[in-house]
Short mmCIF file of C-alpha atoms in Angstrom, two decimals:
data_model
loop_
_atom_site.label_atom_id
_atom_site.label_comp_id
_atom_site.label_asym_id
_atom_site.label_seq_id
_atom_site.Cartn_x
_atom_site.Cartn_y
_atom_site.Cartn_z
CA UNK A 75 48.92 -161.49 -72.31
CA UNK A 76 49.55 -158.38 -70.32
CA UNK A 77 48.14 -158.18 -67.05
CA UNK A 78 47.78 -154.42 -66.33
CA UNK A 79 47.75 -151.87 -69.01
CA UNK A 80 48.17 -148.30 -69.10
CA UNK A 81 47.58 -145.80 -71.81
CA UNK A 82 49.08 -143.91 -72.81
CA UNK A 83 52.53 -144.62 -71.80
CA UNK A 84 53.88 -140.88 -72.24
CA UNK A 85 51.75 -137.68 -71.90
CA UNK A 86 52.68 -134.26 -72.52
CA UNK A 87 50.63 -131.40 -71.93
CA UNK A 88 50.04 -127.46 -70.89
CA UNK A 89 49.27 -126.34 -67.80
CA UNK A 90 45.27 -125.89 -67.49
CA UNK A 91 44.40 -128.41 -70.14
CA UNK A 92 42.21 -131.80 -69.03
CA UNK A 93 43.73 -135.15 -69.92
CA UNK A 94 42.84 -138.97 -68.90
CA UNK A 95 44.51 -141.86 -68.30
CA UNK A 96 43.13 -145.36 -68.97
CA UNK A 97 44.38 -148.21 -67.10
CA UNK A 98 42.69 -152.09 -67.84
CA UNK A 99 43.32 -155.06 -66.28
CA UNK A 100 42.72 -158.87 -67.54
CA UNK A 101 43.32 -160.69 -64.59
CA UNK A 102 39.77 -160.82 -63.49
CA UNK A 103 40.78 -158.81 -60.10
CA UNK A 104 38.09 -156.97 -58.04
CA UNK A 105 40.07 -154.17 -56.80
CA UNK A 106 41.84 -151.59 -58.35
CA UNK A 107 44.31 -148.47 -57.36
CA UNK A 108 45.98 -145.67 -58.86
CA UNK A 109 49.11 -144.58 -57.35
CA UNK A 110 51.46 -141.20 -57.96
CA UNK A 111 55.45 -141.30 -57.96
CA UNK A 112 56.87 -138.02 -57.67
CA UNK A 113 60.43 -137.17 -59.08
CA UNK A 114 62.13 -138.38 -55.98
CA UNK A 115 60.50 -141.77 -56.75
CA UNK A 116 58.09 -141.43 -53.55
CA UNK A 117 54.97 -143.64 -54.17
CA UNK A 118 51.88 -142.72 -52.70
CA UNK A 119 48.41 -143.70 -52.92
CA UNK A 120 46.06 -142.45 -54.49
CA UNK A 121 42.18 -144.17 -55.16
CA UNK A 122 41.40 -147.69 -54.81
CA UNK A 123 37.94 -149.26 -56.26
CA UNK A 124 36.95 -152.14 -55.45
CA UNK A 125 34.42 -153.70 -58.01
CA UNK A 126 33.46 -150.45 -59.21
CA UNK A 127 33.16 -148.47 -56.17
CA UNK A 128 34.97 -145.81 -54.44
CA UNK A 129 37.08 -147.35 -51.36
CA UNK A 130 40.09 -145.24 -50.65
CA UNK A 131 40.55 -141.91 -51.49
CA UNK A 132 43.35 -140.13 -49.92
CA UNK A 133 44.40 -136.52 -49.46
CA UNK A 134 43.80 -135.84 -53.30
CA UNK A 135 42.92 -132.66 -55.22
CA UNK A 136 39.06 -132.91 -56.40
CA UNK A 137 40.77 -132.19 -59.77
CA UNK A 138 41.67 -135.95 -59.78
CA UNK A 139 38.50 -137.53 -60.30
CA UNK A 140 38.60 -141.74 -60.91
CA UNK A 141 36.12 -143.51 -62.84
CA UNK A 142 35.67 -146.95 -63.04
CA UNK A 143 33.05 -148.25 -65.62
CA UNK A 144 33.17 -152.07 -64.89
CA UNK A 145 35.41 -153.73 -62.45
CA UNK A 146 38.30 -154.25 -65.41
CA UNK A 147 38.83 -150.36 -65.81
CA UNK A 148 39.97 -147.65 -63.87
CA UNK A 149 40.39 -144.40 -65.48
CA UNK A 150 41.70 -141.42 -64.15
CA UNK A 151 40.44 -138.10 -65.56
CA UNK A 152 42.81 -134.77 -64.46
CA UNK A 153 41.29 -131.62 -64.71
CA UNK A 154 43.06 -128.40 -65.13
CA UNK A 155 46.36 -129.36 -64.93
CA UNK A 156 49.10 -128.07 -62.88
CA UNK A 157 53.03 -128.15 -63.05
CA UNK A 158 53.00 -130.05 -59.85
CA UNK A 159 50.79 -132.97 -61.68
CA UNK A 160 53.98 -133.82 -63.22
CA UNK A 161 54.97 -137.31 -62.20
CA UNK A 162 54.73 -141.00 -63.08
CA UNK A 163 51.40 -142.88 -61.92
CA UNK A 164 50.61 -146.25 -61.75
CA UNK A 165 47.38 -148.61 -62.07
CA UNK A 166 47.60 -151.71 -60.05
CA UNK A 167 44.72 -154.48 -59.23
CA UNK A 168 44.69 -157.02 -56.36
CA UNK A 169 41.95 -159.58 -56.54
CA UNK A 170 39.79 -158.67 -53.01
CA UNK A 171 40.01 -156.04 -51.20
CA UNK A 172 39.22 -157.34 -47.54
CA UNK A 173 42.02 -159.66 -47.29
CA UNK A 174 44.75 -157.88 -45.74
CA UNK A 175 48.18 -157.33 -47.86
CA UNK A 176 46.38 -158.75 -51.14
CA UNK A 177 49.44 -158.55 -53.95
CA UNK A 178 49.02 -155.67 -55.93
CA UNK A 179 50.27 -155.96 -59.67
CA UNK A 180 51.25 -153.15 -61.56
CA UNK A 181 50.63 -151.00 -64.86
CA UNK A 182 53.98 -150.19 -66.49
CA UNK A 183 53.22 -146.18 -65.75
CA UNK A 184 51.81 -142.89 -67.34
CA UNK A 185 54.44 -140.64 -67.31
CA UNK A 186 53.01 -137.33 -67.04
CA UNK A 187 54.36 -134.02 -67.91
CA UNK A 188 52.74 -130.83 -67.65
CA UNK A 189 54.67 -127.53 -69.46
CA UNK B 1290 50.89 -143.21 -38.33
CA UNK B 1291 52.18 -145.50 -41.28
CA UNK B 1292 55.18 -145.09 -42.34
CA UNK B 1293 57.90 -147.29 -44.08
CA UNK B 1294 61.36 -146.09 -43.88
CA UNK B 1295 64.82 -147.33 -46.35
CA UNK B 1296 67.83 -145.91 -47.13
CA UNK B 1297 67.72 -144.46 -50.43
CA UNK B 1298 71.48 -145.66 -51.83
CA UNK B 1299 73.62 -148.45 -52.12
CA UNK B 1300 76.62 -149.62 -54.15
CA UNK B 1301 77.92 -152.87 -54.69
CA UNK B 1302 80.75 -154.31 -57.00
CA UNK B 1303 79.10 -157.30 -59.54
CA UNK B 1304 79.48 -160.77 -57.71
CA UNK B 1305 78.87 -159.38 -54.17
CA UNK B 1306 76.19 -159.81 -52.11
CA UNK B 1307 73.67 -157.18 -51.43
CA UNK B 1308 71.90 -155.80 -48.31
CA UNK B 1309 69.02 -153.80 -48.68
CA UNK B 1310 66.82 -152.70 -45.54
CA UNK B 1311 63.78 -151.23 -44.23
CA UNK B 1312 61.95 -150.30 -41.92
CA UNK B 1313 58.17 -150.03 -40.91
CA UNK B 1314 55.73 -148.57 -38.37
CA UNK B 1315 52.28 -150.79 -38.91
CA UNK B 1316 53.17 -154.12 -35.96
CA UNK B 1317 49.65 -155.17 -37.36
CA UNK B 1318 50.85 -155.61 -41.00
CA UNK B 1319 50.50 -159.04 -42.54
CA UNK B 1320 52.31 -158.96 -45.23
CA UNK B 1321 55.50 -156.79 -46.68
CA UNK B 1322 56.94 -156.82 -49.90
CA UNK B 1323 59.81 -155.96 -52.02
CA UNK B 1324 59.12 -154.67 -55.57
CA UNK B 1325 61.64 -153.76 -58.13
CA UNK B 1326 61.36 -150.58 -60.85
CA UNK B 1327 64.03 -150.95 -63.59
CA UNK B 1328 65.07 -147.24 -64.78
CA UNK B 1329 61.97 -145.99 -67.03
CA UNK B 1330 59.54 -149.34 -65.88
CA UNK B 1331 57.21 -150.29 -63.86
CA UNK B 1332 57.06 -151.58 -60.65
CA UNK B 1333 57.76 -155.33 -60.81
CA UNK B 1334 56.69 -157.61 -57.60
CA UNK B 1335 60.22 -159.65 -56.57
CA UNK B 1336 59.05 -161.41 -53.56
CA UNK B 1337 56.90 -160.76 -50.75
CA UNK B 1338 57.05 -162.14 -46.81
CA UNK B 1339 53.96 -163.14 -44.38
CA UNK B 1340 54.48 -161.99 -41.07
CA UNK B 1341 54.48 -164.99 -39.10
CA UNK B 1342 57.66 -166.19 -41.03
CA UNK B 1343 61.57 -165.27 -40.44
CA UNK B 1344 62.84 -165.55 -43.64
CA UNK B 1345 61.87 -166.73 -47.26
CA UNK B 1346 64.43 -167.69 -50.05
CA UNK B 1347 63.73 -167.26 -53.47
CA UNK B 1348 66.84 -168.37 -55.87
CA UNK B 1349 68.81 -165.02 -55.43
CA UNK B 1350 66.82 -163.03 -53.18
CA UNK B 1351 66.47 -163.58 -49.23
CA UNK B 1352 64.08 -161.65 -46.65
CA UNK B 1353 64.83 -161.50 -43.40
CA UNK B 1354 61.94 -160.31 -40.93
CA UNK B 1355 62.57 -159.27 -37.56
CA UNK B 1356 58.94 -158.31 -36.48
CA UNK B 1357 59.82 -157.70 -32.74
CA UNK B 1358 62.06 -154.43 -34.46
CA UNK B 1359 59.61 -154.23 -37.23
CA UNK B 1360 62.83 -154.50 -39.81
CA UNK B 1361 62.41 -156.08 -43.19
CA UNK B 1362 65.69 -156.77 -45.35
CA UNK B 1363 66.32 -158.33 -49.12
CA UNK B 1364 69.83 -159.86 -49.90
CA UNK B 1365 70.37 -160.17 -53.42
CA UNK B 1366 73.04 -163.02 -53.92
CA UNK B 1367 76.00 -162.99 -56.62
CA UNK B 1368 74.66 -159.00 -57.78
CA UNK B 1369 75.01 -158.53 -61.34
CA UNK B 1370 74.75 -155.39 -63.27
CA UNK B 1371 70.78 -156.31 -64.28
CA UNK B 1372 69.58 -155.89 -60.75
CA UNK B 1373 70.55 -151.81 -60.80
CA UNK B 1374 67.17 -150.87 -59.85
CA UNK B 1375 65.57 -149.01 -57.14
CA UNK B 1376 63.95 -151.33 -54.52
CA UNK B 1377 60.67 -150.41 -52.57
CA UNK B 1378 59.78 -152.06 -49.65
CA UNK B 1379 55.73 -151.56 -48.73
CA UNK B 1380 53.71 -153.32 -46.12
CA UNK B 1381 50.53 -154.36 -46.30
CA UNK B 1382 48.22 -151.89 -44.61
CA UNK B 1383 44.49 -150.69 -43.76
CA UNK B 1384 42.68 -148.29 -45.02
CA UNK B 1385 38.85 -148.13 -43.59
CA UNK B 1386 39.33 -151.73 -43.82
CA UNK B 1387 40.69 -151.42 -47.01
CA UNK B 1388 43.55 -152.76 -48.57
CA UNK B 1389 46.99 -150.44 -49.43
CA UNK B 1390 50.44 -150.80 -49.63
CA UNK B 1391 52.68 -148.13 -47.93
CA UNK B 1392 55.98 -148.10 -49.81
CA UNK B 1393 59.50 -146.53 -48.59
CA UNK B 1394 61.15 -144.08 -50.67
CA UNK B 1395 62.96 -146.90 -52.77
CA UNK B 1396 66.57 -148.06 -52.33
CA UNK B 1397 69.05 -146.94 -55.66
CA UNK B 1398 71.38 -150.27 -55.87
CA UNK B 1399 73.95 -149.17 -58.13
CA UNK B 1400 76.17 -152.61 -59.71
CA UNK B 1401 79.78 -151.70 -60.65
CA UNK B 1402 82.17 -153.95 -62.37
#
């Protein structure tokens, strides 16, 4: 019964390759985010879609591309990866988008390490 | 700007109470939450606080809001050694008219016999 999933859990990688991460969610949400956590455990935004589409995107590299094929997925796809990539990031939903401070509910993570 | 503010330790001996603060810019933020990440976890939602209230009690946990000094605090009653954690606060803000949540740097409670 888990609410939103993340795969896969751990990812190790070298520096240039492409990798994506796949995040679902079964709680029938409309919106859904990814969000970075550097080593010092800072958590930052990243993308948000809201029933497929692009709402948010903040100050990311275009190597960070999103893709969301139905409202119950949100993938990330990473191209060329760099050292910096390195860090934990999180899927979360909220069911709408509109209403202000919506609860967000989390993935358990992709932690990310590029050699 | 947005910007949501917490001191990043604290350490409390099991069977205290503890205090864990924040601060936050957005006055027009409707909601503001505390979420817990357990070493090597994910982010779990503990409780969460609408803006036109001064305090919510949960069990264990109590928020305090003072919106006039835009402060936000959790007190975790009776601490015991499963609630080492970091704590993020976030508020609820606006993107475009968009949804986000702006979290604080996280808050490393450390539980000692």
């Amino acid at each position: 019964d888990t609410a939103v999933s993340q795969t896969p859990k751990y990812l190790v990688t070298q520096m240039g390759n492409d990798k994506s991460i796949k995040c679902e969610q079964n709680l029938g949400h409309d919106t859904m985010y990814w969000y970075k956590q550097d080593s010092k455990k800072f958590l930052k935004i990243m993308f948000s879609y809201n029933n497929k589409e692009l709402i948010i995107n903040e100050t990311v590299p275009n190597r960070f591309s999103p893709k969301s094929p139905d409202k119950a997925h949100l993938n990330l796809h990473i191209n060329s990866l760099e050292l910096g990539d390195s860090a934990v990031y999180f899927c979360a939903s909220s069911p709408k988008e509109t209403k202000r401070g919506e609860t967000q509910y989390f993935g358990p993570g992709t932690r990310l390490l590029v050699l | 700007g947005e910007d949501v503010e917490q001191s990043l330790f604290l350490s409390v001996r099991e069977g205290d109470s503890s205090v864990i603060n924040c601060t936050y810019t957005d006055s027009s933020s409707t909601y503001l939450y505390w979420y817990k990440q357990e070493p090597g976890a994910g982010l779990q939602l503990l409780t969460y606080i609408f803006s036109n209230m001064d305090m919510k009690q949960d069990q264990r946990l109590t928020v305090l809001l003072n919106k006039k000094d835009k402060h936000l605090s959790l007190r975790i009653a009776d601490t015991q050694t499963g609630d080492s954690a970091i704590y993020f606060c976030a508020e609820g803000g606006f993107s475009g008219g968009y949804n986000k949540l702006i979290f604080g740097a996280g808050t490393r409670l450390a539980v000692h016999p």
